[in-house]
Amino acid sequence: MGLDGGTIPTRCELVKTKKKEVKVFDKDQVDFGKWFLCALAQDTLSEPIVLDDLGNLFNKDNVIEALLNGSLETSKNFSHIRSLRSIYTVNFSSNPAHEKDLTVSPWLCPITKIEVGSSSYKFKFLKTCGHVFSEKAFKELKNDDNNNNNNSNNKKEIDTSKNNLSCFLCSKEYTTNDLITINPSGEELEQMKVTLQEKLANSKKKSTKKSDKKSDKKSDNKKRSLESNLTSESSFTSCTLAKTNEEISKKMKSEAFSSIFKSNSNNDSTKAPTK
């Protein structure tokens, strides 16, 4: 039963089993999944499309379903999505070439005409209006603005940190804090996670303050109502005492008058002459 060394062979040594095939996805497949599949359910993206604070793309219906069944609360990657306020509606610019050739991206940057989904270019999302532009568009238009400012009597350059920026399509104002990189990677993704944690912590503090204010307001209202009740009770008691004293004084006066009248009548009877 054993081998020459007295060992007992195991099943894996006697029976050769077929090794499981490990699927290895190339970079193009991974990029395709990020840009054109829902990050939650992995089905094809279709309007309405939404985005979270980490730049993930979703089908809105899938997010609503996950919020209703509570699966997002235990999710490893999407537990930060706590309500519909945690997501933003995306307004992609359609690519006319997609109608003729389905192999090309259905969306593009309306400024640079770069197709969405290219791993060579970054795309930015505006939270205020939902439009998407390539990072190259921001750089090109910023350079154009700086050149125009330099040519017009040395005017001040545009400060991108202030509220004087506007969308290239709808002219809706935004700040640099309203920009979200779609499908970030590496250090940028880690920084976005840190920013999101700070945002959640601040919102938690605000909600705590609001609840404290509400509780304080309730206690103040309760105190006021108690004081008003005490005041009304004291006023009622004083009114009752006043009425009682008034009735007692009236009764005493009537008794006094009756006693005086009785004494006078008795005196008159004693003074009457006898016949």
PDB file of C-alpha atoms in Angstrom:
ATOM      1  CA  MET A   1       0.000   0.000   0.000  1.00  0.00           C
ATOM      2  CA  GLY A   2       2.895   2.365   0.611  1.00  0.00           C
ATOM      3  CA  LEU A   3       5.812   3.577  -1.439  1.00  0.00           C
ATOM      4  CA  ASP A   4       9.438   2.573  -0.972  1.00  0.00           C
ATOM      5  CA  GLY A   5       9.913   4.901   1.983  1.00  0.00           C
ATOM      6  CA  GLY A   6       6.889   3.565   3.823  1.00  0.00           C
ATOM      7  CA  THR A   7       4.781   6.625   3.080  1.00  0.00           C
ATOM      8  CA  ILE A   8       1.105   6.526   2.225  1.00  0.00           C
ATOM      9  CA  PRO A   9       0.238   8.426  -0.966  1.00  0.00           C
ATOM     10  CA  THR A  10      -2.517  11.048  -0.822  1.00  0.00           C
ATOM     11  CA  ARG A  11      -5.371  11.447  -3.298  1.00  0.00           C
ATOM     12  CA  CYS A  12      -3.831  14.461  -5.017  1.00  0.00           C
ATOM     13  CA  GLU A  13      -0.719  12.413  -5.730  1.00  0.00           C
ATOM     14  CA  LEU A  14      -2.677   9.545  -7.276  1.00  0.00           C
ATOM     15  CA  VAL A  15      -5.467  11.466  -9.075  1.00  0.00           C
ATOM     16  CA  LYS A  16      -4.635  14.394 -11.317  1.00  0.00           C
ATOM     17  CA  THR A  17      -7.392  16.996 -11.331  1.00  0.00           C
ATOM     18  CA  LYS A  18      -7.848  19.722 -13.893  1.00  0.00           C
ATOM     19  CA  LYS A  19      -6.734  23.130 -12.616  1.00  0.00           C
ATOM     20  CA  LYS A  20      -9.330  25.884 -12.464  1.00  0.00           C
ATOM     21  CA  GLU A  21      -8.926  28.547 -15.075  1.00  0.00           C
ATOM     22  CA  VAL A  22      -8.208  31.973 -13.585  1.00  0.00           C
ATOM     23  CA  LYS A  23      -9.733  34.780 -15.596  1.00  0.00           C
ATOM     24  CA  VAL A  24      -7.364  37.649 -16.120  1.00  0.00           C
ATOM     25  CA  PHE A  25      -8.888  40.852 -17.402  1.00  0.00           C
ATOM     26  CA  ASP A  26      -6.725  43.192 -19.420  1.00  0.00           C
ATOM     27  CA  LYS A  27      -6.663  46.936 -18.844  1.00  0.00           C
ATOM     28  CA  ASP A  28      -9.099  47.667 -21.681  1.00  0.00           C
ATOM     29  CA  GLN A  29     -11.695  45.347 -20.154  1.00  0.00           C
ATOM     30  CA  VAL A  30     -11.277  46.943 -16.732  1.00  0.00           C
ATOM     31  CA  ASP A  31     -11.627  50.431 -18.221  1.00  0.00           C
ATOM     32  CA  PHE A  32     -14.714  49.365 -20.134  1.00  0.00           C
ATOM     33  CA  GLY A  33     -16.320  48.080 -16.933  1.00  0.00           C
ATOM     34  CA  LYS A  34     -15.603  51.329 -15.074  1.00  0.00           C
ATOM     35  CA  TRP A  35     -16.932  53.614 -17.780  1.00  0.00           C
ATOM     36  CA  PHE A  36     -19.829  51.729 -19.320  1.00  0.00           C
ATOM     37  CA  LEU A  37     -21.109  49.347 -16.598  1.00  0.00           C
ATOM     38  CA  CYS A  38     -22.893  50.184 -13.368  1.00  0.00           C
ATOM     39  CA  ALA A  39     -20.420  49.933 -10.487  1.00  0.00           C
ATOM     40  CA  LEU A  40     -23.120  48.370  -8.302  1.00  0.00           C
ATOM     41  CA  ALA A  41     -24.908  45.809 -10.489  1.00  0.00           C
ATOM     42  CA  GLN A  42     -22.453  45.563 -13.429  1.00  0.00           C
ATOM     43  CA  ASP A  43     -25.201  46.093 -16.010  1.00  0.00           C
ATOM     44  CA  THR A  44     -24.857  48.517 -18.930  1.00  0.00           C
ATOM     45  CA  LEU A  45     -25.148  52.176 -17.981  1.00  0.00           C
ATOM     46  CA  SER A  46     -28.321  53.859 -19.200  1.00  0.00           C
ATOM     47  CA  GLU A  47     -30.028  57.081 -18.277  1.00  0.00           C
ATOM     48  CA  PRO A  48     -30.614  58.174 -15.594  1.00  0.00           C
ATOM     49  CA  ILE A  49     -26.940  57.809 -14.670  1.00  0.00           C
ATOM     50  CA  VAL A  50     -25.609  59.017 -11.313  1.00  0.00           C
ATOM     51  CA  LEU A  51     -22.198  59.556  -9.718  1.00  0.00           C
ATOM     52  CA  ASP A  52     -20.982  59.371  -6.103  1.00  0.00           C
ATOM     53  CA  ASP A  53     -18.291  61.420  -4.345  1.00  0.00           C
ATOM     54  CA  LEU A  54     -15.624  58.859  -5.289  1.00  0.00           C
ATOM     55  CA  GLY A  55     -16.315  59.128  -9.024  1.00  0.00           C
ATOM     56  CA  ASN A  56     -18.152  55.802  -9.450  1.00  0.00           C
ATOM     57  CA  LEU A  57     -20.877  55.580 -12.097  1.00  0.00           C
ATOM     58  CA  PHE A  58     -24.232  53.911 -11.392  1.00  0.00           C
ATOM     59  CA  ASN A  59     -27.637  53.342 -12.857  1.00  0.00           C
ATOM     60  CA  LYS A  60     -29.924  55.369 -10.595  1.00  0.00           C
ATOM     61  CA  ASP A  61     -32.547  52.617 -10.430  1.00  0.00           C
ATOM     62  CA  ASN A  62     -29.964  50.189  -9.021  1.00  0.00           C
ATOM     63  CA  VAL A  63     -28.962  52.665  -6.313  1.00  0.00           C
ATOM     64  CA  ILE A  64     -32.586  53.270  -5.314  1.00  0.00           C
ATOM     65  CA  GLU A  65     -33.218  49.524  -5.093  1.00  0.00           C
ATOM     66  CA  ALA A  66     -30.089  49.039  -2.962  1.00  0.00           C
ATOM     67  CA  LEU A  67     -31.141  51.877  -0.651  1.00  0.00           C
ATOM     68  CA  LEU A  68     -34.572  50.337  -0.194  1.00  0.00           C
ATOM     69  CA  ASN A  69     -33.319  46.819   0.594  1.00  0.00           C
ATOM     70  CA  GLY A  70     -30.510  48.128   2.834  1.00  0.00           C
ATOM     71  CA  SER A  71     -27.682  46.345   1.012  1.00  0.00           C
ATOM     72  CA  LEU A  72     -25.583  49.536   0.788  1.00  0.00           C
ATOM     73  CA  GLU A  73     -25.254  49.745   4.571  1.00  0.00           C
ATOM     74  CA  THR A  74     -23.125  46.582   4.628  1.00  0.00           C
ATOM     75  CA  SER A  75     -21.362  47.234   1.314  1.00  0.00           C
ATOM     76  CA  LYS A  76     -17.564  47.403   1.491  1.00  0.00           C
ATOM     77  CA  ASN A  77     -17.143  49.989  -1.245  1.00  0.00           C
ATOM     78  CA  PHE A  78     -20.426  51.927  -1.275  1.00  0.00           C
ATOM     79  CA  SER A  79     -21.512  52.257   2.372  1.00  0.00           C
ATOM     80  CA  HIS A  80     -20.982  56.033   2.054  1.00  0.00           C
ATOM     81  CA  ILE A  81     -24.107  56.205  -0.120  1.00  0.00           C
ATOM     82  CA  ARG A  82     -26.753  56.736   2.559  1.00  0.00           C
ATOM     83  CA  SER A  83     -29.477  58.497   0.584  1.00  0.00           C
ATOM     84  CA  LEU A  84     -30.189  60.082  -2.792  1.00  0.00           C
ATOM     85  CA  ARG A  85     -28.329  63.152  -1.516  1.00  0.00           C
ATOM     86  CA  SER A  86     -25.114  61.117  -1.737  1.00  0.00           C
ATOM     87  CA  ILE A  87     -25.345  60.851  -5.528  1.00  0.00           C
ATOM     88  CA  TYR A  88     -25.484  63.343  -8.418  1.00  0.00           C
ATOM     89  CA  THR A  89     -27.206  63.100 -11.791  1.00  0.00           C
ATOM     90  CA  VAL A  90     -24.754  62.915 -14.727  1.00  0.00           C
ATOM     91  CA  ASN A  91     -25.471  64.736 -17.980  1.00  0.00           C
ATOM     92  CA  PHE A  92     -23.113  63.231 -20.555  1.00  0.00           C
ATOM     93  CA  SER A  93     -22.784  64.885 -23.979  1.00  0.00           C
ATOM     94  CA  SER A  94     -23.801  62.359 -26.640  1.00  0.00           C
ATOM     95  CA  ASN A  95     -21.351  61.278 -29.334  1.00  0.00           C
ATOM     96  CA  PRO A  96     -22.950  61.459 -32.836  1.00  0.00           C
ATOM     97  CA  ALA A  97     -20.495  58.838 -34.134  1.00  0.00           C
ATOM     98  CA  HIS A  98     -21.947  56.218 -31.791  1.00  0.00           C
ATOM     99  CA  GLU A  99     -25.147  56.037 -33.849  1.00  0.00           C
ATOM    100  CA  LYS A 100     -23.189  54.801 -36.867  1.00  0.00           C
ATOM    101  CA  ASP A 101     -20.552  52.778 -35.029  1.00  0.00           C
ATOM    102  CA  LEU A 102     -21.542  51.100 -31.761  1.00  0.00           C
ATOM    103  CA  THR A 103     -17.910  50.272 -30.972  1.00  0.00           C
ATOM    104  CA  VAL A 104     -17.120  53.908 -30.179  1.00  0.00           C
ATOM    105  CA  SER A 105     -18.058  55.617 -26.924  1.00  0.00           C
ATOM    106  CA  PRO A 106     -21.618  56.951 -26.662  1.00  0.00           C
ATOM    107  CA  TRP A 107     -20.331  60.122 -24.935  1.00  0.00           C
ATOM    108  CA  LEU A 108     -17.646  62.729 -25.502  1.00  0.00           C
ATOM    109  CA  CYS A 109     -16.311  66.003 -24.174  1.00  0.00           C
ATOM    110  CA  PRO A 110     -18.258  68.801 -25.905  1.00  0.00           C
ATOM    111  CA  ILE A 111     -15.188  71.064 -25.944  1.00  0.00           C
ATOM    112  CA  THR A 112     -12.264  68.849 -26.991  1.00  0.00           C
ATOM    113  CA  LYS A 113     -14.371  66.083 -28.638  1.00  0.00           C
ATOM    114  CA  ILE A 114     -12.384  63.462 -26.694  1.00  0.00           C
ATOM    115  CA  GLU A 115     -14.428  60.301 -26.243  1.00  0.00           C
ATOM    116  CA  VAL A 116     -15.389  59.336 -22.706  1.00  0.00           C
ATOM    117  CA  GLY A 117     -13.754  56.100 -21.560  1.00  0.00           C
ATOM    118  CA  SER A 118     -10.263  56.690 -22.867  1.00  0.00           C
ATOM    119  CA  SER A 119      -7.656  55.694 -20.268  1.00  0.00           C
ATOM    120  CA  SER A 120      -5.333  58.407 -21.581  1.00  0.00           C
ATOM    121  CA  TYR A 121      -7.561  61.296 -20.488  1.00  0.00           C
ATOM    122  CA  LYS A 122      -9.224  62.316 -17.246  1.00  0.00           C
ATOM    123  CA  PHE A 123     -12.773  63.596 -17.092  1.00  0.00           C
ATOM    124  CA  LYS A 124     -14.272  66.009 -14.566  1.00  0.00           C
ATOM    125  CA  PHE A 125     -17.872  66.167 -13.373  1.00  0.00           C
ATOM    126  CA  LEU A 126     -19.613  69.360 -12.206  1.00  0.00           C
ATOM    127  CA  LYS A 127     -21.877  68.786  -9.205  1.00  0.00           C
ATOM    128  CA  THR A 128     -23.828  71.999  -9.804  1.00  0.00           C
ATOM    129  CA  CYS A 129     -25.168  71.059 -13.249  1.00  0.00           C
ATOM    130  CA  GLY A 130     -24.035  67.483 -13.966  1.00  0.00           C
ATOM    131  CA  HIS A 131     -22.057  68.196 -17.148  1.00  0.00           C
ATOM    132  CA  VAL A 132     -18.847  66.287 -17.901  1.00  0.00           C
ATOM    133  CA  PHE A 133     -15.694  67.688 -19.530  1.00  0.00           C
ATOM    134  CA  SER A 134     -12.212  66.364 -20.152  1.00  0.00           C
ATOM    135  CA  GLU A 135      -9.447  67.724 -17.956  1.00  0.00           C
ATOM    136  CA  LYS A 136      -7.805  68.959 -21.130  1.00  0.00           C
ATOM    137  CA  ALA A 137     -10.787  71.256 -21.764  1.00  0.00           C
ATOM    138  CA  PHE A 138     -10.297  72.977 -18.397  1.00  0.00           C
ATOM    139  CA  LYS A 139      -6.601  73.502 -19.106  1.00  0.00           C
ATOM    140  CA  GLU A 140      -7.135  74.822 -22.636  1.00  0.00           C
ATOM    141  CA  LEU A 141      -9.897  77.243 -21.686  1.00  0.00           C
ATOM    142  CA  LYS A 142      -7.951  78.436 -18.657  1.00  0.00           C
ATOM    143  CA  ASN A 143      -4.944  79.180 -20.869  1.00  0.00           C
ATOM    144  CA  ASP A 144      -7.169  81.060 -23.321  1.00  0.00           C
ATOM    145  CA  ASP A 145      -8.596  83.165 -20.481  1.00  0.00           C
ATOM    146  CA  ASN A 146      -5.116  83.934 -19.175  1.00  0.00           C
ATOM    147  CA  ASN A 147      -3.936  84.976 -22.646  1.00  0.00           C
ATOM    148  CA  ASN A 148      -6.949  87.253 -23.100  1.00  0.00           C
ATOM    149  CA  ASN A 149      -6.334  88.831 -19.713  1.00  0.00           C
ATOM    150  CA  ASN A 150      -2.664  89.450 -20.502  1.00  0.00           C
ATOM    151  CA  ASN A 151      -3.591  91.130 -23.783  1.00  0.00           C
ATOM    152  CA  SER A 152      -6.199  93.426 -22.231  1.00  0.00           C
ATOM    153  CA  ASN A 153      -4.289  96.045 -20.203  1.00  0.00           C
ATOM    154  CA  ASN A 154      -2.778  93.528 -17.756  1.00  0.00           C
ATOM    155  CA  LYS A 155      -6.055  92.660 -16.060  1.00  0.00           C
ATOM    156  CA  LYS A 156      -6.070  90.325 -13.073  1.00  0.00           C
ATOM    157  CA  GLU A 157      -5.899  86.655 -13.917  1.00  0.00           C
ATOM    158  CA  ILE A 158      -8.874  84.454 -13.154  1.00  0.00           C
ATOM    159  CA  ASP A 159      -8.706  82.920  -9.674  1.00  0.00           C
ATOM    160  CA  THR A 160     -10.060  79.372  -9.929  1.00  0.00           C
ATOM    161  CA  SER A 161     -10.470  79.114  -6.177  1.00  0.00           C
ATOM    162  CA  LYS A 162     -13.271  81.737  -6.137  1.00  0.00           C
ATOM    163  CA  ASN A 163     -16.913  81.589  -7.159  1.00  0.00           C
ATOM    164  CA  ASN A 164     -16.356  83.202 -10.569  1.00  0.00           C
ATOM    165  CA  LEU A 165     -16.191  79.956 -12.577  1.00  0.00           C
ATOM    166  CA  SER A 166     -19.073  78.873 -14.782  1.00  0.00           C
ATOM    167  CA  CYS A 167     -19.984  75.776 -16.794  1.00  0.00           C
ATOM    168  CA  PHE A 168     -18.841  75.818 -20.431  1.00  0.00           C
ATOM    169  CA  LEU A 169     -22.311  74.692 -21.592  1.00  0.00           C
ATOM    170  CA  CYS A 170     -24.961  76.113 -19.273  1.00  0.00           C
ATOM    171  CA  SER A 171     -22.949  78.932 -17.603  1.00  0.00           C
ATOM    172  CA  LYS A 172     -23.984  77.758 -14.142  1.00  0.00           C
ATOM    173  CA  GLU A 173     -21.487  78.896 -11.533  1.00  0.00           C
ATOM    174  CA  TYR A 174     -19.328  76.430  -9.608  1.00  0.00           C
ATOM    175  CA  THR A 175     -16.210  76.278  -7.425  1.00  0.00           C
ATOM    176  CA  THR A 176     -13.252  73.911  -7.502  1.00  0.00           C
ATOM    177  CA  ASN A 177     -14.911  71.977  -4.666  1.00  0.00           C
ATOM    178  CA  ASP A 178     -17.754  71.121  -7.059  1.00  0.00           C
ATOM    179  CA  LEU A 179     -15.433  69.139  -9.365  1.00  0.00           C
ATOM    180  CA  ILE A 180     -15.303  65.333  -9.130  1.00  0.00           C
ATOM    181  CA  THR A 181     -12.853  63.225 -11.131  1.00  0.00           C
ATOM    182  CA  ILE A 182     -14.674  60.305 -12.746  1.00  0.00           C
ATOM    183  CA  ASN A 183     -13.059  56.898 -12.127  1.00  0.00           C
ATOM    184  CA  PRO A 184      -9.940  58.219 -10.358  1.00  0.00           C
ATOM    185  CA  SER A 185      -6.990  55.989  -9.511  1.00  0.00           C
ATOM    186  CA  GLY A 186      -3.945  55.895  -7.273  1.00  0.00           C
ATOM    187  CA  GLU A 187      -3.192  58.855  -5.034  1.00  0.00           C
ATOM    188  CA  GLU A 188      -6.094  60.894  -6.352  1.00  0.00           C
ATOM    189  CA  LEU A 189      -8.567  58.203  -5.303  1.00  0.00           C
ATOM    190  CA  GLU A 190      -7.033  58.003  -1.820  1.00  0.00           C
ATOM    191  CA  GLN A 191      -7.240  61.775  -1.454  1.00  0.00           C
ATOM    192  CA  MET A 192     -10.887  61.712  -2.522  1.00  0.00           C
ATOM    193  CA  LYS A 193     -11.573  59.057   0.146  1.00  0.00           C
ATOM    194  CA  VAL A 194      -9.990  61.279   2.803  1.00  0.00           C
ATOM    195  CA  THR A 195     -12.066  64.262   1.626  1.00  0.00           C
ATOM    196  CA  LEU A 196     -15.223  62.126   1.727  1.00  0.00           C
ATOM    197  CA  GLN A 197     -14.502  60.980   5.288  1.00  0.00           C
ATOM    198  CA  GLU A 198     -14.058  64.605   6.353  1.00  0.00           C
ATOM    199  CA  LYS A 199     -17.327  65.509   4.651  1.00  0.00           C
ATOM    200  CA  LEU A 200     -19.197  62.691   6.421  1.00  0.00           C
ATOM    201  CA  ALA A 201     -17.662  63.679   9.767  1.00  0.00           C
ATOM    202  CA  ASN A 202     -18.712  67.314   9.301  1.00  0.00           C
ATOM    203  CA  SER A 203     -22.245  66.325   8.311  1.00  0.00           C
ATOM    204  CA  LYS A 204     -22.439  64.118  11.406  1.00  0.00           C
ATOM    205  CA  LYS A 205     -21.356  67.027  13.606  1.00  0.00           C
ATOM    206  CA  LYS A 206     -23.951  69.297  11.973  1.00  0.00           C
ATOM    207  CA  SER A 207     -26.705  66.729  12.494  1.00  0.00           C
ATOM    208  CA  THR A 208     -25.644  66.355  16.146  1.00  0.00           C
ATOM    209  CA  LYS A 209     -25.785  70.126  16.637  1.00  0.00           C
ATOM    210  CA  LYS A 210     -29.211  70.275  15.007  1.00  0.00           C
ATOM    211  CA  SER A 211     -30.520  67.498  17.258  1.00  0.00           C
ATOM    212  CA  ASP A 212     -29.081  69.281  20.315  1.00  0.00           C
ATOM    213  CA  LYS A 213     -30.749  72.519  19.238  1.00  0.00           C
ATOM    214  CA  LYS A 214     -34.044  70.706  18.751  1.00  0.00           C
ATOM    215  CA  SER A 215     -33.795  69.084  22.176  1.00  0.00           C
ATOM    216  CA  ASP A 216     -32.932  72.439  23.764  1.00  0.00           C
ATOM    217  CA  LYS A 217     -35.864  74.045  21.963  1.00  0.00           C
ATOM    218  CA  LYS A 218     -38.181  71.295  23.176  1.00  0.00           C
ATOM    219  CA  SER A 219     -36.971  71.717  26.768  1.00  0.00           C
ATOM    220  CA  ASP A 220     -37.431  75.501  26.508  1.00  0.00           C
ATOM    221  CA  ASN A 221     -40.947  75.054  25.143  1.00  0.00           C
ATOM    222  CA  LYS A 222     -41.716  72.585  27.906  1.00  0.00           C
ATOM    223  CA  LYS A 223     -40.384  75.003  30.506  1.00  0.00           C
ATOM    224  CA  ARG A 224     -42.435  77.854  29.054  1.00  0.00           C
ATOM    225  CA  SER A 225     -45.591  75.768  28.961  1.00  0.00           C
ATOM    226  CA  LEU A 226     -45.014  74.736  32.574  1.00  0.00           C
ATOM    227  CA  GLU A 227     -44.495  78.351  33.608  1.00  0.00           C
ATOM    228  CA  SER A 228     -47.620  79.424  31.745  1.00  0.00           C
ATOM    229  CA  ASN A 229     -49.598  76.629  33.425  1.00  0.00           C
ATOM    230  CA  LEU A 230     -48.308  77.687  36.829  1.00  0.00           C
ATOM    231  CA  THR A 231     -49.177  81.314  36.057  1.00  0.00           C
ATOM    232  CA  SER A 232     -52.675  80.393  34.940  1.00  0.00           C
ATOM    233  CA  GLU A 233     -53.139  78.190  38.004  1.00  0.00           C
ATOM    234  CA  SER A 234     -51.918  80.963  40.334  1.00  0.00           C
ATOM    235  CA  SER A 235     -54.193  83.508  38.638  1.00  0.00           C
ATOM    236  CA  PHE A 236     -57.106  81.079  38.935  1.00  0.00           C
ATOM    237  CA  THR A 237     -56.319  80.527  42.606  1.00  0.00           C
ATOM    238  CA  SER A 238     -56.084  84.275  43.303  1.00  0.00           C
ATOM    239  CA  CYS A 239     -59.382  84.859  41.512  1.00  0.00           C
ATOM    240  CA  THR A 240     -61.018  82.086  43.516  1.00  0.00           C
ATOM    241  CA  LEU A 241     -59.685  83.478  46.777  1.00  0.00           C
ATOM    242  CA  ALA A 242     -60.875  86.958  45.878  1.00  0.00           C
ATOM    243  CA  LYS A 243     -64.375  85.687  45.122  1.00  0.00           C
ATOM    244  CA  THR A 244     -64.440  83.679  48.317  1.00  0.00           C
ATOM    245  CA  ASN A 245     -63.324  86.670  50.406  1.00  0.00           C
ATOM    246  CA  GLU A 246     -65.938  88.812  48.694  1.00  0.00           C
ATOM    247  CA  GLU A 247     -68.687  86.301  49.467  1.00  0.00           C
ATOM    248  CA  ILE A 248     -67.526  86.026  53.089  1.00  0.00           C
ATOM    249  CA  SER A 249     -67.493  89.810  53.534  1.00  0.00           C
ATOM    250  CA  LYS A 250     -70.987  90.066  51.998  1.00  0.00           C
ATOM    251  CA  LYS A 251     -72.219  87.345  54.309  1.00  0.00           C
ATOM    252  CA  MET A 252     -70.650  89.025  57.338  1.00  0.00           C
ATOM    253  CA  LYS A 253     -72.187  92.383  56.375  1.00  0.00           C
ATOM    254  CA  SER A 254     -75.624  90.839  55.930  1.00  0.00           C
ATOM    255  CA  GLU A 255     -75.357  89.080  59.273  1.00  0.00           C
ATOM    256  CA  ALA A 256     -74.247  92.324  60.923  1.00  0.00           C
ATOM    257  CA  PHE A 257     -77.171  94.244  59.411  1.00  0.00           C
ATOM    258  CA  SER A 258     -79.624  91.569  60.434  1.00  0.00           C
ATOM    259  CA  SER A 259     -78.301  91.555  64.007  1.00  0.00           C
ATOM    260  CA  ILE A 260     -78.543  95.364  64.185  1.00  0.00           C
ATOM    261  CA  PHE A 261     -82.091  95.296  62.795  1.00  0.00           C
ATOM    262  CA  LYS A 262     -83.075  92.623  65.293  1.00  0.00           C
ATOM    263  CA  SER A 263     -81.611  94.579  68.247  1.00  0.00           C
ATOM    264  CA  ASN A 264     -83.403  97.743  67.155  1.00  0.00           C
ATOM    265  CA  SER A 265     -86.700  95.934  66.911  1.00  0.00           C
ATOM    266  CA  ASN A 266     -86.224  94.500  70.375  1.00  0.00           C
ATOM    267  CA  ASN A 267     -85.505  97.961  71.813  1.00  0.00           C
ATOM    268  CA  ASP A 268     -88.598  99.391  70.178  1.00  0.00           C
ATOM    269  CA  SER A 269     -90.715  96.690  71.694  1.00  0.00           C
ATOM    270  CA  THR A 270     -89.404  97.337  75.197  1.00  0.00           C
ATOM    271  CA  LYS A 271     -89.931 101.100  74.939  1.00  0.00           C
ATOM    272  CA  ALA A 272     -93.585 100.844  73.846  1.00  0.00           C
ATOM    273  CA  PRO A 273     -96.075 102.409  76.496  1.00  0.00           C
ATOM    274  CA  THR A 274     -98.405 100.146  78.371  1.00  0.00           C
ATOM    275  CA  LYS A 275    -102.113 100.924  78.251  1.00  0.00           C
TER     276      LYS A 275
END
